CSV table of C-alpha atoms in Angstrom, one decimal:
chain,number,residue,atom,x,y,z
A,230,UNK,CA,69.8,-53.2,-107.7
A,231,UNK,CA,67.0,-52.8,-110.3
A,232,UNK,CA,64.4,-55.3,-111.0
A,233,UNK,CA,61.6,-55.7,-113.9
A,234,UNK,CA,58.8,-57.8,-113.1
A,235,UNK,CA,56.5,-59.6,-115.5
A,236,UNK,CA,52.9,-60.7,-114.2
A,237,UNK,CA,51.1,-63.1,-116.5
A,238,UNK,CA,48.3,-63.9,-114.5
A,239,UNK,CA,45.1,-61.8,-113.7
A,240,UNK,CA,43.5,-60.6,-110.6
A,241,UNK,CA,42.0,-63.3,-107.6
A,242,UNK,CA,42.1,-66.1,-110.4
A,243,UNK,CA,45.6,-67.2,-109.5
A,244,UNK,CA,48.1,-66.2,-106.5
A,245,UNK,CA,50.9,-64.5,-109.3
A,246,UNK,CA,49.9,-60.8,-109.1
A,247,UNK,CA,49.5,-61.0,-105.3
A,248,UNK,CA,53.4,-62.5,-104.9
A,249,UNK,CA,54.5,-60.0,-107.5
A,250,UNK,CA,52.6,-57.0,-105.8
A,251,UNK,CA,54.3,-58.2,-102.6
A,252,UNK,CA,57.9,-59.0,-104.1
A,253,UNK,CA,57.5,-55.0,-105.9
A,254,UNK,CA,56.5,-53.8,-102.4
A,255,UNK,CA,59.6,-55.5,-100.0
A,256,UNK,CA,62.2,-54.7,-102.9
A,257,UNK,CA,61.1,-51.0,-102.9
A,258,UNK,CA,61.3,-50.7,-99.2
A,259,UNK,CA,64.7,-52.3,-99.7
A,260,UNK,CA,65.4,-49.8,-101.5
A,261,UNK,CA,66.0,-51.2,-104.7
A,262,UNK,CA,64.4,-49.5,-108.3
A,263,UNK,CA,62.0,-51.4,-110.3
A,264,UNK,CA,62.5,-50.2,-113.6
A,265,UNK,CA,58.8,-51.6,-114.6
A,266,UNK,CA,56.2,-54.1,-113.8
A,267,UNK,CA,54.9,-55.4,-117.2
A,268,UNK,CA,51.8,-56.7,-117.6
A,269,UNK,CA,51.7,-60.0,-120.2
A,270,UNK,CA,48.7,-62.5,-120.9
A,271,UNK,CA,46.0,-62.4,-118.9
A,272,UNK,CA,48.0,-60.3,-116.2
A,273,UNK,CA,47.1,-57.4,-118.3
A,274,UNK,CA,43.5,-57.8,-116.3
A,275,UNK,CA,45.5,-56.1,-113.2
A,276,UNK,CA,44.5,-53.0,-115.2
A,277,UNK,CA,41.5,-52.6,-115.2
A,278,UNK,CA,39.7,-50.0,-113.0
A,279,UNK,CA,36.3,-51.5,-113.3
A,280,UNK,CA,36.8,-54.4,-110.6
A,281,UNK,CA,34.7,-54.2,-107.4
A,282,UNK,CA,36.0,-56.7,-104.7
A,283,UNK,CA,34.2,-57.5,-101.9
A,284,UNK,CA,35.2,-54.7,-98.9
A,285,UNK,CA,36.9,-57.2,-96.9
A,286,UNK,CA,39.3,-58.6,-99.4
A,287,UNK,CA,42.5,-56.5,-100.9
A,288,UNK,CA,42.0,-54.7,-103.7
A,289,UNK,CA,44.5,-55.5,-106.6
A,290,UNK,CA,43.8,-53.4,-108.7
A,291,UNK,CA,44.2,-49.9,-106.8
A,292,UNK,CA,46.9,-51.7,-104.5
A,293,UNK,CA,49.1,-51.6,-107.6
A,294,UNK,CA,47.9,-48.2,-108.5
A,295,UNK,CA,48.7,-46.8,-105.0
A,296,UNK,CA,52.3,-48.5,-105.3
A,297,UNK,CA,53.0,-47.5,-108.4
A,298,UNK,CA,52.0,-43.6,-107.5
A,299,UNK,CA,53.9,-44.0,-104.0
A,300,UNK,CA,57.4,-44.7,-105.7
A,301,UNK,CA,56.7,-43.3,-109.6
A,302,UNK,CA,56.9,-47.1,-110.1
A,303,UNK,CA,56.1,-47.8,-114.1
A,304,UNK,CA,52.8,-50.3,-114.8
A,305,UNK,CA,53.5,-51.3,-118.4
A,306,UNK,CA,50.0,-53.2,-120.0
A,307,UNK,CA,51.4,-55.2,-123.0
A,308,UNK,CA,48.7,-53.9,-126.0
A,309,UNK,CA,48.7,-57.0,-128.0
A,310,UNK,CA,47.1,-58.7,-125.2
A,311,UNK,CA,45.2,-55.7,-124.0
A,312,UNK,CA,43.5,-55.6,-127.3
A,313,UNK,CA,42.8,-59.2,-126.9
A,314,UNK,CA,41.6,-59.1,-123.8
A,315,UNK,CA,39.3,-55.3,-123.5
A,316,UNK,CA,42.1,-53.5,-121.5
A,317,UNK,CA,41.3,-50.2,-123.0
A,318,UNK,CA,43.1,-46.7,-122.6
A,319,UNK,CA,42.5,-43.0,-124.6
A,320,UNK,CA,44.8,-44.2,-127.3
A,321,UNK,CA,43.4,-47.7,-127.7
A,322,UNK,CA,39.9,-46.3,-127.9
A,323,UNK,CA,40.3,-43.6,-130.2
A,324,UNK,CA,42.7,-46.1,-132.3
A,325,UNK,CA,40.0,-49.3,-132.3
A,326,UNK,CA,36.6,-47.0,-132.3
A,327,UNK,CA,36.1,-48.1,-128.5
A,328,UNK,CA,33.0,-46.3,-127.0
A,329,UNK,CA,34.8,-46.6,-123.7
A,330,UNK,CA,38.0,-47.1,-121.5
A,331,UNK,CA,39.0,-49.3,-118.7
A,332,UNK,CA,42.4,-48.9,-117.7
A,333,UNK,CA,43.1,-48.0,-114.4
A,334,UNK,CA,44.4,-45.2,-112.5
A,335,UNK,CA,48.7,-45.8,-112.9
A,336,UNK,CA,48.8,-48.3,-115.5
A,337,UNK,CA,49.9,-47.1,-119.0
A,338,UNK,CA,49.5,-49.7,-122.0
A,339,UNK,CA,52.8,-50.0,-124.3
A,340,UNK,CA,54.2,-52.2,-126.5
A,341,UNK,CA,55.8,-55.9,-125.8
A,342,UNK,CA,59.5,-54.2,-126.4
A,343,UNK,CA,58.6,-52.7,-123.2
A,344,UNK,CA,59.5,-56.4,-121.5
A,345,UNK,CA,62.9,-56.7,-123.6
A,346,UNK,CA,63.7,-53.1,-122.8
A,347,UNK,CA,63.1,-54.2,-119.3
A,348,UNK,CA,65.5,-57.3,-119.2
A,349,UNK,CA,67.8,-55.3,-121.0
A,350,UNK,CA,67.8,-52.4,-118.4
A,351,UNK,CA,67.2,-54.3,-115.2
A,352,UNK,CA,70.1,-56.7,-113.4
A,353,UNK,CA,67.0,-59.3,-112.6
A,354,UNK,CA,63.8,-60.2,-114.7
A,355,UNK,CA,61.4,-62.1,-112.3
A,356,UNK,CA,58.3,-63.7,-113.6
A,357,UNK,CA,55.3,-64.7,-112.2
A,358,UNK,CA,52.9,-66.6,-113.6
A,359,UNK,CA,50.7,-69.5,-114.3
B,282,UNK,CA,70.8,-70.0,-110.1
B,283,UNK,CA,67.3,-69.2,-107.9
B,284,UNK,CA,64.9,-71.7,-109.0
B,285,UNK,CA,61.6,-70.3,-108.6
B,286,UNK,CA,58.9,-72.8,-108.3
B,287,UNK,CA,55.3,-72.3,-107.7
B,288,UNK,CA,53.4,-75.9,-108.6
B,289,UNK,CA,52.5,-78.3,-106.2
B,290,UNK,CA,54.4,-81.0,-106.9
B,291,UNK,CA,50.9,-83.4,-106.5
B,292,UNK,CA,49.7,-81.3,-109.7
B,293,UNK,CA,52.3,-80.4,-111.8
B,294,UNK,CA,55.5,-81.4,-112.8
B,295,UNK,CA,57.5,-78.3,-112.4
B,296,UNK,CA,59.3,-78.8,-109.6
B,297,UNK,CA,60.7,-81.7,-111.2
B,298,UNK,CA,62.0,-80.5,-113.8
B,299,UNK,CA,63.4,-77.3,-111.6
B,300,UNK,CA,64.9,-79.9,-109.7
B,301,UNK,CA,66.5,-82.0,-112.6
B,302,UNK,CA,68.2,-78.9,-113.8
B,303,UNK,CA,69.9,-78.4,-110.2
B,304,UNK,CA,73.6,-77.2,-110.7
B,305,UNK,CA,76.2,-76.3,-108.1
B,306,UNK,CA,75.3,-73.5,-105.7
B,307,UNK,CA,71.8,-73.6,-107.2
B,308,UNK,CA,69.1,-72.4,-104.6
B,309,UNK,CA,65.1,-73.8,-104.8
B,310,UNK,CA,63.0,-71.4,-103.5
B,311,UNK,CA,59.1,-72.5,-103.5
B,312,UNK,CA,56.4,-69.9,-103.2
B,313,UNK,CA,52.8,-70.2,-103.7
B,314,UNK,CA,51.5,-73.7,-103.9
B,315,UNK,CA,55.3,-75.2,-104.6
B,316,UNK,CA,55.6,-75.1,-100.8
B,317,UNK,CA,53.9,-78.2,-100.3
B,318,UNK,CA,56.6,-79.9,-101.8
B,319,UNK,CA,58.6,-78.7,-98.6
B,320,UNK,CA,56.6,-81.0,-96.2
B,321,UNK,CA,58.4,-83.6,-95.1
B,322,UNK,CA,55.4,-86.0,-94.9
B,323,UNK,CA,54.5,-86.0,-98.2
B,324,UNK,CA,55.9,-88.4,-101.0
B,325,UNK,CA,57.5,-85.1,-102.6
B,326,UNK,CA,59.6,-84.3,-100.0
B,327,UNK,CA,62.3,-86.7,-101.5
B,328,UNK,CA,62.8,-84.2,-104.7
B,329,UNK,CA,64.2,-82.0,-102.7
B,330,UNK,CA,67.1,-84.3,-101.4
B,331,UNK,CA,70.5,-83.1,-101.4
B,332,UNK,CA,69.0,-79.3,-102.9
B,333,UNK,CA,69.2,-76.0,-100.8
B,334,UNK,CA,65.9,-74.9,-100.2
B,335,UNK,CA,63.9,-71.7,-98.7
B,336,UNK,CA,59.9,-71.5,-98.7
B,337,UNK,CA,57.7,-68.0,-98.0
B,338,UNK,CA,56.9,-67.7,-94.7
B,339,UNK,CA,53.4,-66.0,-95.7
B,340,UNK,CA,52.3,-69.0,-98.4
B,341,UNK,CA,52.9,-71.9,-95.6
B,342,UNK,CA,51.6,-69.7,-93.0
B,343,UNK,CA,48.3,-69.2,-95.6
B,344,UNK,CA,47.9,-73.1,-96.0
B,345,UNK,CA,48.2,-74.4,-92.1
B,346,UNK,CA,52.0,-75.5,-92.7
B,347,UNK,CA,53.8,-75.1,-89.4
B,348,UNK,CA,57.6,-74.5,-89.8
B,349,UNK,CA,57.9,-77.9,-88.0
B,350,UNK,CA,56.0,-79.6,-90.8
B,351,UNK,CA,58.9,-78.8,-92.9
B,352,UNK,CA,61.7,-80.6,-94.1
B,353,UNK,CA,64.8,-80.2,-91.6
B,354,UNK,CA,67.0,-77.7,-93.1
B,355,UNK,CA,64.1,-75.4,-95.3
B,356,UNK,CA,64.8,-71.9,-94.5
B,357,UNK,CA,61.6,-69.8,-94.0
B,358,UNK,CA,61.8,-66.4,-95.9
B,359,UNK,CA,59.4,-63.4,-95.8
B,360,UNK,CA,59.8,-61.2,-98.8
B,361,UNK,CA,62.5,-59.1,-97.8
B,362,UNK,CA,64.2,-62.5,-98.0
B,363,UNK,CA,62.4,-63.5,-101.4
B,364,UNK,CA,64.7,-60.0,-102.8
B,365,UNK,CA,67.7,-60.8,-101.2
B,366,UNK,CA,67.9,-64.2,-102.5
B,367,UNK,CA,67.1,-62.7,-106.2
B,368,UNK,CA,69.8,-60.0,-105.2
B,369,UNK,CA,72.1,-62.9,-104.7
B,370,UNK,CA,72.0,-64.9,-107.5
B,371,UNK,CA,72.8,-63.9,-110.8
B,372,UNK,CA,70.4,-65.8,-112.7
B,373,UNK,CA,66.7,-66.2,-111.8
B,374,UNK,CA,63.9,-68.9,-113.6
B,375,UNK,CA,60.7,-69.0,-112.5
B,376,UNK,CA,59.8,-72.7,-113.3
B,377,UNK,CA,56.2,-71.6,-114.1
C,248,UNK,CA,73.5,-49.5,-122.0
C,249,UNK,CA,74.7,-51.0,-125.1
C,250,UNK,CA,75.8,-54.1,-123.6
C,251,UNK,CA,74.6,-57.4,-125.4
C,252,UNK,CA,72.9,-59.8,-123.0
C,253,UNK,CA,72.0,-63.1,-123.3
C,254,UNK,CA,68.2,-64.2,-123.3
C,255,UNK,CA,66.9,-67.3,-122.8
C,256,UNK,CA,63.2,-68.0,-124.0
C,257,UNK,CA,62.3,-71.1,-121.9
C,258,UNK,CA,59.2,-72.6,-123.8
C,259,UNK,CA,57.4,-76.0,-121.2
C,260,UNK,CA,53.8,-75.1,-123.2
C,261,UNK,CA,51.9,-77.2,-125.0
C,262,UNK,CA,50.4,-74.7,-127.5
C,263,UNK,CA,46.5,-74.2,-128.0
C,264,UNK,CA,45.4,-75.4,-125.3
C,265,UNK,CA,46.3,-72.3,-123.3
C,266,UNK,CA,47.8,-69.3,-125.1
C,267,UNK,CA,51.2,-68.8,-123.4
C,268,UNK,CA,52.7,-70.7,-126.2
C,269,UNK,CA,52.0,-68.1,-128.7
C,270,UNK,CA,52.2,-65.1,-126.7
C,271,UNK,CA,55.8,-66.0,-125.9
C,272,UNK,CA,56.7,-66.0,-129.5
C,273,UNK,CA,55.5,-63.1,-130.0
C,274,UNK,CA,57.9,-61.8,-127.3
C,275,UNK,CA,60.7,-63.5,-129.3
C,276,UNK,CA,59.5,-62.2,-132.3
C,277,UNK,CA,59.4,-57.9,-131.0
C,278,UNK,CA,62.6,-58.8,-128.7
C,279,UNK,CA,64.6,-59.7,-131.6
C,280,UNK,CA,64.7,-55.7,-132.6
C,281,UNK,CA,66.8,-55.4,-130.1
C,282,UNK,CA,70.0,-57.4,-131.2
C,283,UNK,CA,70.4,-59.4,-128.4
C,284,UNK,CA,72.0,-62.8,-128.2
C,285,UNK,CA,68.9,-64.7,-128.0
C,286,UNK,CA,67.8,-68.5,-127.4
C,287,UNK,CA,65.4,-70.8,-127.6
C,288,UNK,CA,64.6,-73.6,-125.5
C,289,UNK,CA,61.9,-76.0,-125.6
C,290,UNK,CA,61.6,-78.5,-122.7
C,291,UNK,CA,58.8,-80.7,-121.2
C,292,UNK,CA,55.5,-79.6,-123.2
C,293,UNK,CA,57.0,-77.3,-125.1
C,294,UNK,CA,58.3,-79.9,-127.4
C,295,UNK,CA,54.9,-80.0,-129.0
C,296,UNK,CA,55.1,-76.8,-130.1
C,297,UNK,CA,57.3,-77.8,-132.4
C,298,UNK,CA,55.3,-80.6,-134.2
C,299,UNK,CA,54.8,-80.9,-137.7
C,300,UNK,CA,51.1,-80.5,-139.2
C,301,UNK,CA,49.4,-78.8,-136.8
C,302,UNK,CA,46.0,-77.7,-138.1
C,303,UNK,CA,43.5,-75.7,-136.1
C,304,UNK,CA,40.6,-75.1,-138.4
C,305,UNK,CA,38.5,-77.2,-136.6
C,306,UNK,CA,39.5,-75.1,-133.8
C,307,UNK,CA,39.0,-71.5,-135.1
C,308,UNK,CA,42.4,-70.9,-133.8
C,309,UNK,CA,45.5,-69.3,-135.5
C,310,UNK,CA,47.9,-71.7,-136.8
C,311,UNK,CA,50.9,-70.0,-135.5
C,312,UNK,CA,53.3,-73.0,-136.0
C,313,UNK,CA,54.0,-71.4,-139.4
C,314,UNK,CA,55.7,-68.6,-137.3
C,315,UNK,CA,58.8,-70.7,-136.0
C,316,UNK,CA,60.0,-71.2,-139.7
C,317,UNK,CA,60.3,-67.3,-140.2
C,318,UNK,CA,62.7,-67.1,-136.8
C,319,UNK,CA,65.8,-67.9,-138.7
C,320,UNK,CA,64.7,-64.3,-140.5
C,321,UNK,CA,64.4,-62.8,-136.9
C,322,UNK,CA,68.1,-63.9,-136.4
C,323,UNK,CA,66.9,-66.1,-133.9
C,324,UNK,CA,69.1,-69.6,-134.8
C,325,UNK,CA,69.7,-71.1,-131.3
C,326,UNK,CA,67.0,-73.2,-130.8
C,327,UNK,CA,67.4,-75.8,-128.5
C,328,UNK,CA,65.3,-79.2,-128.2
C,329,UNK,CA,65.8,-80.9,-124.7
C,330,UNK,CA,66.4,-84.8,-125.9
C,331,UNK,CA,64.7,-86.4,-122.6
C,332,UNK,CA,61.7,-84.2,-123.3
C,333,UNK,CA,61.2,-84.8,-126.5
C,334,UNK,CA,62.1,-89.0,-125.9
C,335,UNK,CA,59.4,-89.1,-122.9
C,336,UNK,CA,56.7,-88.0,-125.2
C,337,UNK,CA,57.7,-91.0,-127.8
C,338,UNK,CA,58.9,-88.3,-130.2
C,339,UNK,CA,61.8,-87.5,-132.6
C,340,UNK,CA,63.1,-84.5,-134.6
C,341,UNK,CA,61.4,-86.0,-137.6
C,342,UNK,CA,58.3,-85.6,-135.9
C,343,UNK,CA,59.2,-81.5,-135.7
C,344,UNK,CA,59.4,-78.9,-138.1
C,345,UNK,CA,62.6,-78.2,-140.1
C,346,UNK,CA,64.1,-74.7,-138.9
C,347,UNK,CA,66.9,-73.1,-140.5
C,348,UNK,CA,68.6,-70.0,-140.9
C,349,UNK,CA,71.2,-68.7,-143.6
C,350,UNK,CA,74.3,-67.4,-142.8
C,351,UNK,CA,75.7,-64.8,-144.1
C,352,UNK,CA,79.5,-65.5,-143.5
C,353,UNK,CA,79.3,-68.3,-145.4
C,354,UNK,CA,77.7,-67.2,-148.6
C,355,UNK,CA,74.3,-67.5,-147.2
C,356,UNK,CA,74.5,-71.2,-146.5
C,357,UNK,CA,71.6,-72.5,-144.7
C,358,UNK,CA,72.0,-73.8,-141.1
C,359,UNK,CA,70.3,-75.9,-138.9
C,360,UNK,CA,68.4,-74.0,-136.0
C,361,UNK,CA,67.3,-76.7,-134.1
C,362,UNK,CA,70.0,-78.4,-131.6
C,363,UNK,CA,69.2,-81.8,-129.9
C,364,UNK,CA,70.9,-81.8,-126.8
C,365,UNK,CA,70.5,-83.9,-123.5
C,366,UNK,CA,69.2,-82.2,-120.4
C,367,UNK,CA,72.7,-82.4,-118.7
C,368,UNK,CA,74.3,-80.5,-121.9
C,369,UNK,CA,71.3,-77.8,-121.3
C,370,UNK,CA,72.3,-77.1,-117.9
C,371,UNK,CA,75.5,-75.8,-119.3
C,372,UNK,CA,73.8,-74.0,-121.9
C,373,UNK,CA,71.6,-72.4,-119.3
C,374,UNK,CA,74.3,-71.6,-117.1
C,375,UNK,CA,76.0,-69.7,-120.1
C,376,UNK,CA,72.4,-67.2,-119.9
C,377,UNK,CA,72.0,-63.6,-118.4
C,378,UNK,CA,68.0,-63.6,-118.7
C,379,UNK,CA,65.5,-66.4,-118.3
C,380,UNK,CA,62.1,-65.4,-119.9
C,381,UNK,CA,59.3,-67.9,-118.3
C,382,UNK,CA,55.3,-68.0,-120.1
């Protein structure tokens, strides 16, 4: 079956991401396809590779990163919130006169039709959020 | 329908509302901090009357909530679980 | 591929106070492009989205209640108002904004958008659904 999931919620603030993360990993080993994680509201955080966690905690960020390069799994950053919110890529910078880039190794930043195309694609959307 | 819920019922009212929109052959599954509403000790417990429910494993183990805290008839899921049950029903809400 | 499915935007946010409100309309807004059968629904909070008169210059905020009278253009003209909801919050639809749409089979007449229905008549409506979008 093929799933698209939607995180709204950034890294260590809230539990979304993590159950999402998890939810991505079991379905792949299920061997179901996930067409696309997208990245909405603050979820678009996730992306950044700038994060330092402490060594004994997970790290989100390149967890998702490892995933996504461990099953060509697609990490869609939604760019109206990534402007809003300093998620920055090549594109972004060069588009917005940013002196620098955040966005982290396996995450691309697309538009919000990436979540419809998603829904439309997929048999299951599953949000989590906030 | 999966009903997703991920409030604790003490904070939010999500799980009421999940709940109030039950149909037949609907499934409740609580992740995250909606699991406390599976404990049968607390006041919350009652919402769940008469609904078909399944909790993560890993988010009552996380929070000290021994399977025999639970309400008699919860299923405890892990992940693999959390997919199948998404697998299985057609329609999926996350009561956010 | 080109199957039509049917979306349901499920709106429980108060808006301003945290963004999901408008960043979910702006979902509805790019997803229309893609000519699905879409709907709206606003329950719990999400009534007050809907109220008339919001002004947010003391805020420094956009005022994006403006937005939900250009939906009818977006072809989006199912938007449903969950009666209990809006009751529990000592509201009415007079209290909301207006939204309609034109139709085009019938000489461009306009239409009401907005459909008061009770919870029970919304469990039906949800049940008719393919896709459940959640903010």
């Amino acid at each position: 079956m093929k799933f698209t999931i939607q995180v709204n919620e950034g890294p260590y603030q809230h539990q979304a991401t993590d159950s999402a993360y998890l939810f991505t990993k079991a379905a792949l080993e299920k061997g179901h396809e996930i067409f696309r994680v997208f990245f909405y509201h603050d979820g678009v955080n996730n992306g950044t590779r700038l994060t330092t966690p402490p060594q004994d905690d997970r790290n989100i960020v390149k967890r998702w990163g490892e995933l996504s390069a461990g099953h060509d799994l697609g990490l869609v950053i939604c760019g109206a919130a990534a402007q809003r919110r300093g998620i920055v890529d090549d594109g972004e910078a060069e588009r917005n006169g940013k002196d620098a880039t955040n966005i982290a190794e396996g995450f691309r930043i697309s538009g919000l039709g990436q979540l419809v195309e998603g829904a439309i694609q997929s048999d299951r959307l599953v949000v989590f959020g906030d | 329908m999966l009903h997703i819920v991920n409030k604790s019922p003490y904070d939010r009212n999500s799980l009421d509302t999940a709940v109030s929109y039950k149909a037949d052959g609907d499934i409740f599954l609580l992740i995250e901090d909606g699991v406390y509403a599976a404990m049968k000790s607390g006041a919350a417990a009652s919402k769940l009357d008469g609904c078909s429910v399944s909790v993560l494993g890993a988010d009552i183990a996380a929070r000290g909530i021994a399977e025999d805290k639970l309400i008699d008839g919860v299923s405890v899921i892990d992940y693999a679980g959390f997919v199948d049950l998404v697998e299985a029903n057609e329609k999926v809400q996350s009561w956010l | 591929m080109s199957e039509i499915k049917k979306f349901m935007y499920v709106n429980r946010r108060a808006p301003y106070g945290t963004i999901y409100a408008w960043e979910s309309l702006e979902v509805v807004l790019i997803g229309a492009a893609f000519e699905q059968d879409v709907s709206m629904a606003f329950i719990d909070d999400g009534v007050y989205q809907l109220i008339k008169g919001q002004d947010t210059t003391g805020l420094e905020m956009k005022n994006f209640s403006p937005t939900y009278a250009a939906l009818g253009d977006y072809e989006v003209t199912k938007i449903y108002i969950e009666k209990e909801s809006l009751e529990e919050r000592g509201l009415t639809l007079d209290d909301l904004q207006h939204l309609t749409w034109e139709d085009e089979d019938e000489d461009w007449a306009e239409k009401d958008s907005i459909q008061l229905i009770s919870r029970a008549e919304m469990v039906k409506v949800f049940a008719d659904q393919d896709v459940f979008f959640n903010f």
